[in-house]
Amino acid sequence: MCVARRRPTGRAGATLPGRSNRGQNVNLKLDNVLITRLEAVVNWCRKNSLWPLPFATACCGIELMSTGASRYDIARFGAEVFRFSPRQCDLMIVAGRVPIKIMPVLQRLWLQMPEPKWCISMGACASSGGLFDTYAVVQGIDRFLPVDAYVPGCPPRPEQLLRAIMELQEKIQRYGTLAGPSLRTESPETAQQPR
C-alpha cells in the first residue's frame, strides 16, 4: 500500500509559512517581536506601576485625594492604588507641613520602603516650610529625605501632581533602577536626624 505524504496546510489549503515545498525549514519573518535589554524592560515596568504611600498632613492632602478621583484619574499613570504600608510602596508623596516631632516617623517609613524608592514633595509647606517659618515645622523635607520631584503651590492643583509623576516616570526610564547611582541606600545611622 502506498501512502501519499501530505504537505502541512493552513486555511483553505494554503501552504504554511516557514516551510518550503520540499519540507525544509526556511528563515521565518517574525512579526511582533521586540528585542531589548532587560534593564529597559524593568525600567518600563517600574515606571508604569508606581505604588504611592501618601503622607498627607494638611490641605495638600485634599488635593492628593482628588487626584485619585475620576476627574484626574491617577490610575492612568500606573499609580492606581494608594497603599498605607511602606513595605508595599515605592513612591512616597509628602503632602503638607511636617512638624519636627513627626519627622522621625516619616524617616522610619522611608527606611521601611523597599529599594528602589522615590519621593515627591507636594506643596510649599513640604518643600520649604511654606508660611510656617517656625521652629516646630521642618523647613523642607529635603533636609532629611532625598526628594526626586517638587510640586509647588499652596495647595498645588492635581494637574501639577500628575505632571510631577510623569517627570518621575521619565527619570525612572532614563536613569534606570537596576544598578548605578540612582539606587540610594540609607540606614538609620546614616540618615540625618531632626534637631
N, CA and C of each residue as an Amber inpcrd file, in Angstrom:
protein
   585
   0.8380000  -1.1580000   0.0000000   0.0000000   0.0000000   0.0000000
   0.8880000   1.2280000   0.0000000   0.5930000   2.1580000  -0.8210000
   1.3800000   3.3730000  -0.9710000   0.6400000   4.5110000  -0.2880000
   1.3300000   5.1680000   0.6760000   0.7220000   6.2920000   1.3980000
   1.3370000   7.5770000   0.8860000   0.4980000   8.4720000   0.4290000
   0.9930000   9.7610000  -0.0710000   1.2560000  10.6900000   1.1120000
   2.3570000  11.3810000   1.0610000   2.7130000  12.3030000   2.1330000
   2.0590000  13.6550000   1.8470000   1.3390000  14.1690000   2.8450000
   0.6500000  15.4490000   2.6750000   1.5210000  16.5920000   3.1690000
   1.4380000  17.7020000   2.4900000   2.1220000  18.9010000   2.9610000
   1.2480000  19.5700000   4.0080000   1.8740000  20.1890000   5.0420000
   1.0620000  20.9110000   6.0220000   0.4070000  22.1190000   5.3690000
  -0.8400000  22.2960000   5.6480000  -1.5760000  23.4030000   5.0420000
  -2.2790000  24.1940000   6.1170000  -2.5490000  25.4200000   5.7920000
  -3.3160000  26.2880000   6.6790000  -4.7550000  26.3070000   6.2170000
  -5.3920000  27.4440000   6.3530000  -6.7720000  27.5710000   5.9230000
  -6.8760000  27.5050000   4.4080000  -7.8800000  26.8990000   3.9500000
  -8.2190000  26.8160000   2.5200000  -7.0690000  26.2650000   1.6920000
  -6.2870000  25.3740000   2.2860000  -5.2540000  24.6940000   1.5310000
  -4.0060000  25.5040000   1.2650000  -3.8280000  26.6460000   1.9160000
  -2.6280000  27.4580000   1.6970000  -1.4440000  26.8220000   2.4100000
  -0.2790000  26.9640000   1.8480000   0.9260000  26.4200000   2.4610000
   1.2930000  27.2490000   3.6810000   1.6570000  26.5660000   4.7540000
   2.0400000  27.2680000   5.9740000   3.3350000  28.0320000   5.7600000
   3.4550000  29.2350000   6.3520000   4.7080000  29.9750000   6.2140000
   5.8110000  29.2800000   6.9980000   7.0070000  29.4120000   6.5010000
   8.1400000  28.8230000   7.1870000   8.5390000  27.4730000   6.6240000
   7.7700000  26.9300000   5.7280000   8.1080000  25.6470000   5.1130000
   8.1720000  25.8390000   3.6060000   9.1800000  25.2750000   3.0330000
   9.2460000  25.3250000   1.5730000   8.4630000  24.1390000   1.0220000
   8.3620000  24.0870000  -0.2720000   7.6280000  22.9890000  -0.8850000
   8.3110000  21.6490000  -0.6540000   9.5980000  21.6700000  -0.3880000
  10.3240000  20.4240000  -0.1790000  10.2960000  19.9720000   1.2770000
   9.6800000  20.7600000   2.1710000   9.6170000  20.3770000   3.5690000
  10.8080000  20.8460000   4.3820000  11.6850000  21.6530000   3.7980000
  12.8410000  22.1450000   4.5340000  12.4700000  23.4450000   5.2360000
  13.0780000  23.6470000   6.4090000  12.8230000  24.8870000   7.1520000
  13.5410000  26.0470000   6.4810000  12.8750000  27.1680000   6.4430000
  13.4630000  28.3910000   5.9120000  13.3670000  29.4570000   6.9960000
  14.0530000  30.5680000   6.8010000  14.0110000  31.6510000   7.7820000
  12.6110000  32.2440000   7.8410000  12.1110000  32.3790000   9.0490000
  10.7920000  32.9640000   9.2430000  10.9200000  34.4630000   9.4440000
   9.9880000  35.1870000   8.9290000   9.9130000  36.6080000   9.2180000
   9.0040000  36.7420000  10.4350000   9.5850000  37.1300000  11.5530000
   8.8310000  37.2020000  12.7970000   8.2830000  38.6110000  12.9870000
   6.9850000  38.7240000  13.0220000   6.3500000  39.9980000  13.3200000
   6.0630000  40.0450000  14.8110000   5.9370000  41.2430000  15.3260000
   5.6020000  41.4700000  16.7290000   6.6380000  40.8980000  17.6830000
   7.8910000  40.9420000  17.3140000   8.9700000  40.5010000  18.1840000
   9.8160000  41.7170000  18.5180000  10.0830000  41.8970000  19.7920000
  10.8580000  43.0350000  20.2510000  12.1120000  42.5350000  20.9370000
  13.2370000  43.0550000  20.5460000  14.5000000  42.6920000  21.1710000
  15.0050000  43.9210000  21.9100000  15.2410000  43.7670000  23.2050000
  15.6780000  44.8820000  24.0290000  16.5120000  44.3680000  25.1860000
  16.9830000  45.2780000  26.0010000  17.7530000  44.9030000  27.1820000
  16.8130000  44.6500000  28.3510000  17.2490000  43.8410000  29.2920000
  16.4490000  43.5410000  30.4780000  16.2180000  44.8020000  31.2970000
  17.2310000  45.6450000  31.4080000  17.0910000  46.8600000  32.2020000
  16.0130000  47.7770000  31.6310000  15.9020000  47.8620000  30.3270000
  14.8700000  48.7010000  29.7170000  13.4730000  48.1750000  30.0290000
  13.3110000  46.8660000  30.0370000  12.0060000  46.2770000  30.3660000
  11.6680000  46.5210000  31.8310000  12.6450000  46.3320000  32.7090000
  12.4150000  46.5480000  34.1410000  12.0800000  48.0120000  34.4050000
  12.7890000  48.9280000  33.7830000  12.5010000  50.3550000  33.9600000
  11.1080000  50.7050000  33.4460000  10.7190000  50.1330000  32.3150000
   9.3780000  50.3860000  31.7730000   8.3090000  49.8640000  32.7300000
   8.5330000  48.6820000  33.2830000   7.5580000  48.1140000  34.2250000
   7.4730000  48.9500000  35.4970000   8.6130000  49.3670000  36.0120000
   8.6090000  50.1350000  37.2590000   8.0020000  51.5180000  37.0780000
   8.2590000  52.1430000  35.9600000   7.7190000  53.4930000  35.7710000
   6.2100000  53.4650000  35.5860000   5.6720000  52.3650000  35.0910000
   4.2320000  52.2770000  34.8660000   3.4880000  51.5540000  35.9750000
   4.1530000  51.2690000  37.0760000   3.4660000  50.6230000  38.2000000
   3.9800000  51.1820000  39.5160000   3.8530000  52.4870000  39.6840000
   4.2510000  53.1200000  40.9350000   3.1960000  52.8600000  42.0000000
   3.6420000  52.5370000  43.2020000   2.7340000  52.2970000  44.3170000
   2.9640000  53.4040000  45.3400000   2.1010000  54.4160000  45.3710000
   2.3450000  55.5620000  46.2480000   1.9370000  55.3150000  47.7010000
   2.7400000  55.8680000  48.5900000   2.4520000  55.9290000  50.0230000
   2.1460000  57.3860000  50.3410000   0.8830000  57.7350000  50.5720000
   0.5750000  59.1370000  50.8550000   0.9080000  59.4820000  52.3040000
   1.5320000  60.6180000  52.5000000   1.7910000  61.1520000  53.8330000
   1.2580000  62.5760000  53.8180000  -0.0330000  62.7050000  54.0670000
  -0.7180000  63.9900000  53.9420000  -1.0730000  64.5170000  55.3230000
  -0.6380000  65.7440000  55.6050000  -0.8810000  66.3120000  56.9270000
  -1.6670000  67.6130000  56.8860000  -1.9670000  68.1480000  55.7280000
  -2.6380000  69.4470000  55.6750000  -3.5240000  69.5210000  54.4390000
  -3.7640000  70.7410000  53.9620000  -4.6860000  70.9540000  52.8470000
  -4.2000000  70.3160000  51.5520000  -2.9150000  70.0510000  51.4240000
  -2.4200000  69.3680000  50.2220000  -2.9770000  67.9480000  50.1420000
  -3.3360000  67.3820000  51.2830000  -3.9250000  66.0450000  51.2950000
  -5.2560000  65.9900000  50.5720000  -6.0230000  67.0820000  50.6380000
  -7.3050000  67.1340000  49.9270000  -7.0650000  67.0890000  48.4230000
  -6.0810000  67.8400000  47.9530000  -5.7500000  67.8060000  46.5270000
  -5.1870000  66.4460000  46.1210000  -4.4510000  65.8050000  47.0180000
  -3.9320000  64.4680000  46.7380000  -5.0760000  63.4700000  46.5870000
  -6.0890000  63.5850000  47.4500000  -7.2490000  62.6930000  47.3360000
  -8.0220000  62.9440000  46.0440000  -8.1380000  64.2000000  45.6440000
  -8.8730000  64.4800000  44.4060000  -8.1090000  63.9910000  43.1790000
  -6.7960000  63.8340000  43.2970000  -6.0190000  63.2930000  42.1800000
  -6.3880000  61.8430000  41.9210000  -6.7660000  61.1280000  42.9620000
  -7.1710000  59.7360000  42.7970000  -8.6060000  59.5650000  42.3340000
  -9.3770000  60.6520000  42.2850000 -10.7750000  60.5670000  41.8650000
 -10.8730000  60.4560000  40.3460000 -12.1030000  60.2900000  39.8780000
 -12.3100000  60.0060000  38.4550000 -11.9890000  61.1860000  37.5420000
 -12.0550000  62.4010000  38.0470000 -11.8060000  63.5490000  37.1660000
 -10.3500000  63.6170000  36.7150000  -9.4240000  63.3360000  37.6210000
  -7.9980000  63.4170000  37.2750000  -7.3930000  62.0430000  37.0460000
  -7.8630000  61.0360000  37.7450000  -7.5500000  59.6290000  37.4800000
  -6.0520000  59.3460000  37.4210000  -5.4540000  59.2800000  38.5930000
  -4.0230000  58.9880000  38.7000000  -3.7050000  57.5760000  38.2030000
  -4.7340000  56.7400000  38.0670000  -4.5250000  55.3650000  37.5890000
  -4.0190000  55.3320000  36.1490000  -4.2440000  56.3830000  35.3870000
  -3.7270000  56.4310000  34.0120000  -2.2160000  56.3480000  33.9680000
  -1.5830000  56.7460000  35.0540000  -0.1250000  56.8090000  35.0900000
   0.4730000  55.6790000  35.9150000  -0.3120000  54.6630000  36.2240000
   0.2040000  53.4930000  36.9120000   0.2330000  53.6020000  38.4180000
  -0.2200000  54.6950000  38.9880000  -0.2180000  54.8700000  40.4410000
  -1.6430000  54.7600000  40.9600000  -2.2580000  53.6320000  40.6840000
  -3.6930000  53.4980000  40.9150000  -4.0690000  53.3940000  42.3870000
  -3.3820000  52.5690000  43.1240000  -3.8100000  52.2480000  44.4770000
  -2.8720000  52.9020000  45.4800000  -3.4260000  53.7170000  46.3670000
  -2.6390000  54.2600000  47.4660000  -2.5340000  53.1890000  48.5420000
  -1.3260000  52.8710000  48.9180000  -1.0860000  51.8770000  49.9670000
  -0.6130000  52.5960000  51.2160000  -0.9820000  52.0690000  52.3670000
  -0.5850000  52.6830000  53.6270000   0.3850000  51.8040000  54.3920000
   0.9580000  50.8490000  53.7050000   2.0140000  50.0160000  54.2600000
   3.2990000  50.3410000  53.5030000   4.3380000  50.8230000  54.1840000
   5.5550000  51.2120000  53.4560000   6.2610000  50.0440000  52.7830000
   6.0470000  48.8410000  53.2360000   6.7130000  47.6890000  52.6350000
   6.1300000  47.3300000  51.2640000   4.9720000  47.8930000  50.9250000
   4.3480000  47.6270000  49.6320000   4.5050000  48.7900000  48.6570000
   5.1780000  49.8570000  49.0600000   5.2210000  51.0770000  48.2560000
   6.6230000  51.3660000  47.7490000   6.6760000  52.1000000  46.6460000
   7.9640000  52.5560000  46.1350000   7.9770000  54.0570000  45.8440000
   6.8860000  54.7510000  46.1410000   6.8020000  56.1960000  45.9440000
   6.1450000  56.8220000  47.1660000   6.8570000  57.7130000  47.8340000
   6.2820000  58.4330000  48.9660000   5.9070000  59.8280000  48.5000000
   4.6530000  60.2080000  48.7530000   4.1870000  61.5520000  48.4250000
   3.9470000  62.2730000  49.7430000   4.8060000  63.2300000  50.0610000
   4.6790000  64.0100000  51.2920000   3.9160000  65.2750000  50.9320000
   2.6930000  65.3810000  51.4450000   1.8160000  66.4960000  51.1090000
   1.4990000  67.2780000  52.3760000   1.9470000  68.5040000  52.4330000
   1.6420000  69.3510000  53.5740000   2.8280000  69.5360000  54.5020000
   2.5740000  70.2940000  55.5740000   3.6530000  70.6070000  56.5120000
   4.0070000  69.3810000  57.3440000   5.2650000  69.3280000  57.7540000
   5.7600000  68.2130000  58.5520000   6.3350000  68.7850000  59.8430000
   5.6810000  68.5470000  60.9770000   6.2410000  69.0090000  62.2550000
   7.5140000  68.2350000  62.6090000   8.3560000  68.8590000  63.4170000
   9.6160000  68.2380000  63.8330000   9.3530000  66.9120000  64.5380000
   8.2940000  66.8370000  65.3310000   8.0120000  65.6060000  66.0760000
   7.5470000  64.4690000  65.1720000   7.0680000  64.7740000  63.9900000
   6.6240000  63.7450000  63.0440000   7.7690000  63.2880000  62.1430000
   8.8230000  64.0770000  62.0400000   9.9150000  63.7570000  61.1150000
  10.5500000  62.3920000  61.3780000  10.8030000  61.9650000  62.6330000
  11.3470000  60.6060000  62.8320000  10.4140000  59.5060000  62.3230000
   9.1080000  59.7200000  62.4320000   8.1430000  58.7470000  61.9080000
   8.2400000  58.6900000  60.3860000   8.3540000  59.8470000  59.7570000
   8.4810000  59.9040000  58.3030000   9.7700000  59.2260000  57.8390000
  10.8550000  59.4460000  58.5710000  12.1200000  58.7920000  58.2200000
  12.0240000  57.2830000  58.3930000  11.3510000  56.8350000  59.4290000
  11.1940000  55.3920000  59.6360000  10.3730000  54.7730000  58.5140000
   9.3180000  55.4540000  58.0840000   8.5380000  54.9630000  56.9410000
   9.4030000  54.8910000  55.6890000  10.2400000  55.9050000  55.4780000
  11.1240000  55.9280000  54.3070000  12.0920000  54.7560000  54.3450000
  12.6470000  54.4570000  55.5040000  13.6130000  53.3650000  55.6110000
  12.9590000  51.9960000  55.4590000  11.6640000  51.8970000  55.7320000
  10.9570000  50.6230000  55.5910000  10.5510000  50.3370000  54.1550000
  10.5990000  51.3310000  53.3030000  10.2220000  51.1200000  51.9000000
  11.3230000  50.3510000  51.1820000  10.9570000  49.4120000  50.3020000
  11.9860000  48.6480000  49.5710000  12.6390000  49.4950000  48.4770000
  13.8560000  49.1260000  48.1290000  14.5750000  49.7910000  47.0330000
  14.0740000  49.2550000  45.7040000  14.0740000  49.9880000  44.6550000
  14.2750000  51.4210000  44.5570000  13.0350000  52.1660000  45.0060000
  13.2440000  53.3580000  45.5340000  12.1400000  54.1600000  46.0540000
  12.3460000  55.6090000  45.6610000  11.2260000  56.3230000  45.5950000
  11.2500000  57.7120000  45.1680000  10.3750000  58.5350000  46.0910000
  10.5880000  59.8570000  46.0790000   9.8400000  60.7580000  46.9600000
   9.4230000  61.9950000  46.1780000   8.1690000  62.4070000  46.3910000
   7.6500000  63.6470000  45.8220000   7.2750000  64.5580000  46.9770000
   7.7770000  65.7820000  46.9500000   7.4300000  66.7970000  47.9380000
   6.3200000  67.6480000  47.3440000   5.1310000  67.5550000  47.9360000
   3.9520000  68.2110000  47.3650000   3.5640000  69.4140000  48.2110000
   3.5840000  70.5780000  47.6150000   3.1560000  71.7890000  48.2980000
   4.3100000  72.6060000  48.8430000   4.0130000  73.8710000  49.1170000
   5.0380000  74.7820000  49.6230000   5.4850000  74.3980000  51.0250000
   4.5970000  73.8510000  51.8360000   4.9630000  73.5010000  53.2120000
   5.9660000  72.3530000  53.2520000   5.7560000  71.3250000  52.4480000
   6.6860000  70.1950000  52.4340000   8.0010000  70.5750000  51.7690000
   7.9520000  71.4740000  50.7990000   9.1630000  71.8300000  50.0570000
  10.0380000  72.8370000  50.7900000   9.4070000  73.8210000  51.4620000
  10.2090000  74.8790000  52.0820000   9.6670000  75.3600000  53.4220000
   8.6940000  74.6850000  53.9830000   8.1000000  75.1440000  55.2290000
   6.9090000  76.0500000  55.0090000   6.7710000  76.5830000  53.8140000
   5.6260000  77.4270000  53.4830000   5.5750000  78.6820000  54.3250000
   4.3800000  79.0620000  54.7360000   4.2390000  80.2590000  55.5470000
   4.4840000  79.9800000  57.0230000   4.7820000  78.7270000  57.3700000
   5.0450000  78.3620000  58.7570000   6.5490000  78.4110000  59.0190000
   7.0980000  79.6100000  59.1390000   8.5230000  79.7810000  59.4140000
   8.7140000  79.7580000  60.9270000   8.6490000  78.5730000  61.4810000
   8.7330000  78.4080000  62.9230000   9.6160000  77.2180000  63.2620000
  10.0290000  77.1580000  64.4980000  10.9150000  76.0790000  64.9380000
  10.2170000  74.7270000  64.9620000   8.9100000  74.6860000  64.9880000
   8.1810000  73.4300000  65.1260000   7.9220000  72.7310000  63.7980000
   8.1480000  73.4080000  62.6750000   7.8610000  72.8450000  61.3570000
   9.1700000  72.6870000  60.5930000   9.3310000  71.5340000  59.9560000
  10.5120000  71.2650000  59.1350000  10.4960000  72.2180000  57.9410000
  11.5910000  72.9120000  57.7180000  11.6950000  73.8820000  56.6260000
  12.2130000  73.1980000  55.3650000  11.4490000  72.2450000  54.8770000
  11.8230000  71.4920000  53.6750000  12.2370000  70.0760000  54.0350000
  11.5080000  69.0980000  53.5000000  11.8280000  67.7030000  53.8420000
  13.0940000  67.2230000  53.1590000  13.6030000  68.0020000  52.1870000
  14.8300000  67.5790000  51.5150000  16.0470000  67.6640000  52.4310000
  15.8990000  68.2200000  53.6060000  16.9860000  68.1990000  54.5910000
  17.1310000  66.8260000  55.2340000  16.0700000  66.0270000  55.1810000
  16.0710000  64.7360000  55.8670000  15.8100000  63.5520000  54.9500000
  15.1850000  63.7970000  53.8000000  14.8790000  62.7340000  52.8400000
  15.3450000  63.1630000  51.4530000  15.7990000  62.2330000  50.6330000
  16.1130000  62.6020000  49.2440000  14.8200000  62.7740000  48.4430000
  14.6300000  63.9390000  47.8710000  13.4070000  64.2600000  47.1270000
  13.7150000  64.1930000  45.6380000  12.8590000  63.4980000  44.8910000
  13.0440000  63.3370000  43.4510000  12.2580000  64.3480000  42.6360000
  11.1390000  64.8390000  43.1630000  10.3220000  65.8060000  42.4220000
   9.6360000  66.7350000  43.4130000   9.5480000  67.9980000  43.0270000
   8.8760000  69.0070000  43.8370000   7.6250000  69.4680000  43.1090000
   6.5420000  69.6510000  43.8790000   5.2920000  70.1710000  43.3240000
   5.0070000  71.4850000  44.0410000   5.2000000  72.6360000  43.3820000
   4.9800000  73.9180000  44.0540000   3.4980000  74.2430000  44.1510000
   3.1790000  75.1500000  45.0640000   1.8040000  75.6120000  45.1900000
   1.3090000  75.5060000  46.6120000   0.2370000  76.2390000  46.8950000
  -0.3450000  76.2200000  48.2330000  -1.8650000  76.3140000  48.1140000
  -2.5620000  75.2310000  48.0470000  -2.1220000  73.8800000  47.7060000
  -1.9590000  73.7450000  46.1930000  -1.1310000  72.8290000  45.7650000
  -0.9640000  72.6270000  44.3190000  -2.1830000  71.9480000  43.7080000
  -2.4040000  72.2180000  42.4490000  -3.5180000  71.5970000  41.7340000
  -3.2000000  70.1340000  41.4430000  -4.2000000  69.2890000  41.2760000
  -3.9470000  67.8830000  40.9330000  -3.1730000  67.7120000  39.6330000
  -3.3650000  68.6340000  38.6840000  -2.6080000  68.5420000  37.4300000
  -1.1110000  68.6630000  37.6690000  -0.7230000  69.4720000  38.6540000
   0.6960000  69.6310000  38.9640000   1.2730000  68.3410000  39.5420000
   0.5050000  67.6500000  40.3750000   0.9710000  66.3690000  40.9100000
   1.1020000  65.3390000  39.7930000   0.1480000  65.3220000  38.8750000
   0.2440000  64.3930000  37.7480000   1.4660000  64.7020000  36.8860000
   1.7750000  65.9840000  36.7280000   2.9760000  66.3580000  35.9630000
   4.2470000  65.8870000  36.6760000   4.2690000  65.9940000  37.9960000
   5.4300000  65.5140000  38.7580000   5.5800000  64.0040000  38.6320000
   4.4710000  63.2850000  38.6080000   4.5360000  61.8290000  38.4380000
   5.0540000  61.4870000  37.0430000   4.6200000  62.2420000  36.0260000
   5.1270000  61.9920000  34.6730000   6.6240000  62.2920000  34.5760000
   7.0820000  63.3500000  35.2290000   8.5190000  63.6510000  35.2380000
   9.3000000  62.5660000  35.9670000   8.7370000  62.0510000  37.0490000
   9.3890000  60.9630000  37.7760000   9.4490000  59.7050000  36.9130000
   8.4050000  59.4370000  36.1490000   8.4280000  58.2880000  35.2440000
   9.5090000  58.4430000  34.1820000   9.6770000  59.6470000  33.6550000
  10.7520000  59.8860000  32.6860000  12.1150000  59.6720000  33.3250000
  12.2540000  60.0990000  34.5740000  13.5200000  59.9230000  35.2900000
  13.8180000  58.4440000  35.5160000  12.8030000  57.6660000  35.8650000
  12.9880000  56.2260000  36.0700000  13.3910000  55.5620000  34.7620000
  12.7400000  55.9260000  33.6660000  13.0660000  55.3310000  32.3670000
  14.4720000  55.7140000  31.9170000  14.8620000  56.9480000  32.1660000
  16.1540000  57.4450000  31.6850000  17.3240000  56.9210000  32.5090000
  17.2110000  56.9500000  33.8320000  18.3640000  56.6430000  34.6740000
  18.4050000  55.2100000  35.1620000  17.3210000  54.4830000  35.0730000
  17.3560000  53.0780000  35.4430000  17.1420000  52.8280000  36.9180000
  16.9190000  51.5540000  37.2180000  16.6620000  51.1680000  38.5960000
  17.4500000  49.9480000  39.0280000  18.1010000  49.2560000  38.1110000
  18.7840000  48.0210000  38.4880000  20.1110000  48.2700000  39.1840000
  20.8820000  49.2070000  38.7110000  22.1840000  49.4770000  39.3120000
  22.5700000  50.9110000  39.0180000  23.5830000  51.3560000  39.6870000
  24.0850000  52.6870000  39.4170000  23.7880000  53.6590000  40.5290000
  24.0710000  54.9370000  40.2970000  23.9400000  55.9300000  41.3520000
  22.5020000  56.2510000  41.7220000  21.5260000  55.8160000  40.9160000
  20.1470000  56.1520000  41.2350000  19.6190000  55.3590000  42.4200000
  20.2560000  54.2360000  42.7400000  19.8290000  53.4790000  43.9040000
  20.4130000  54.1140000  45.1530000  19.5460000  54.5030000  46.0520000
  20.0020000  55.1130000  47.2900000  19.9140000  54.0780000  48.3940000
  20.9190000  54.0130000  49.2050000  20.8820000  53.1050000  50.3460000
  21.0850000  53.9240000  51.6040000  20.1210000  53.8630000  52.4750000
  20.2170000  54.5640000  53.7390000  20.0660000  53.5640000  54.8630000
  20.6460000  53.8940000  55.9540000  20.4500000  53.1340000  57.1780000
  20.0680000  54.1350000  58.2560000  19.5310000  53.6790000  59.3730000
  19.1870000  54.6330000  60.4330000  20.3970000  55.4260000  60.9220000
  21.5990000  54.8610000  60.7860000  22.7910000  55.5720000  61.2500000
  23.1850000  56.6970000  60.2950000  22.9660000  56.4860000  58.9780000
  23.3890000  57.4960000  58.0060000  22.3170000  58.5450000  57.7370000
  21.0820000  58.2870000  58.1030000  20.0160000  59.2650000  57.8840000
  20.1920000  60.4270000  58.8560000  20.0070000  61.6280000  58.3550000
  20.1580000  62.8060000  59.1950000  18.9770000  62.8950000  60.1460000
  19.2460000  63.1870000  61.3850000  18.2090000  63.2680000  62.4040000
  17.7390000  64.7140000  62.5480000  16.4510000  64.9240000  62.8390000
  15.9680000  66.2900000  63.0580000  16.5480000  66.8720000  64.3350000
  16.7630000  68.1820000  64.3260000  17.3240000  68.8510000  65.5120000
  16.2390000  69.4740000  66.3320000
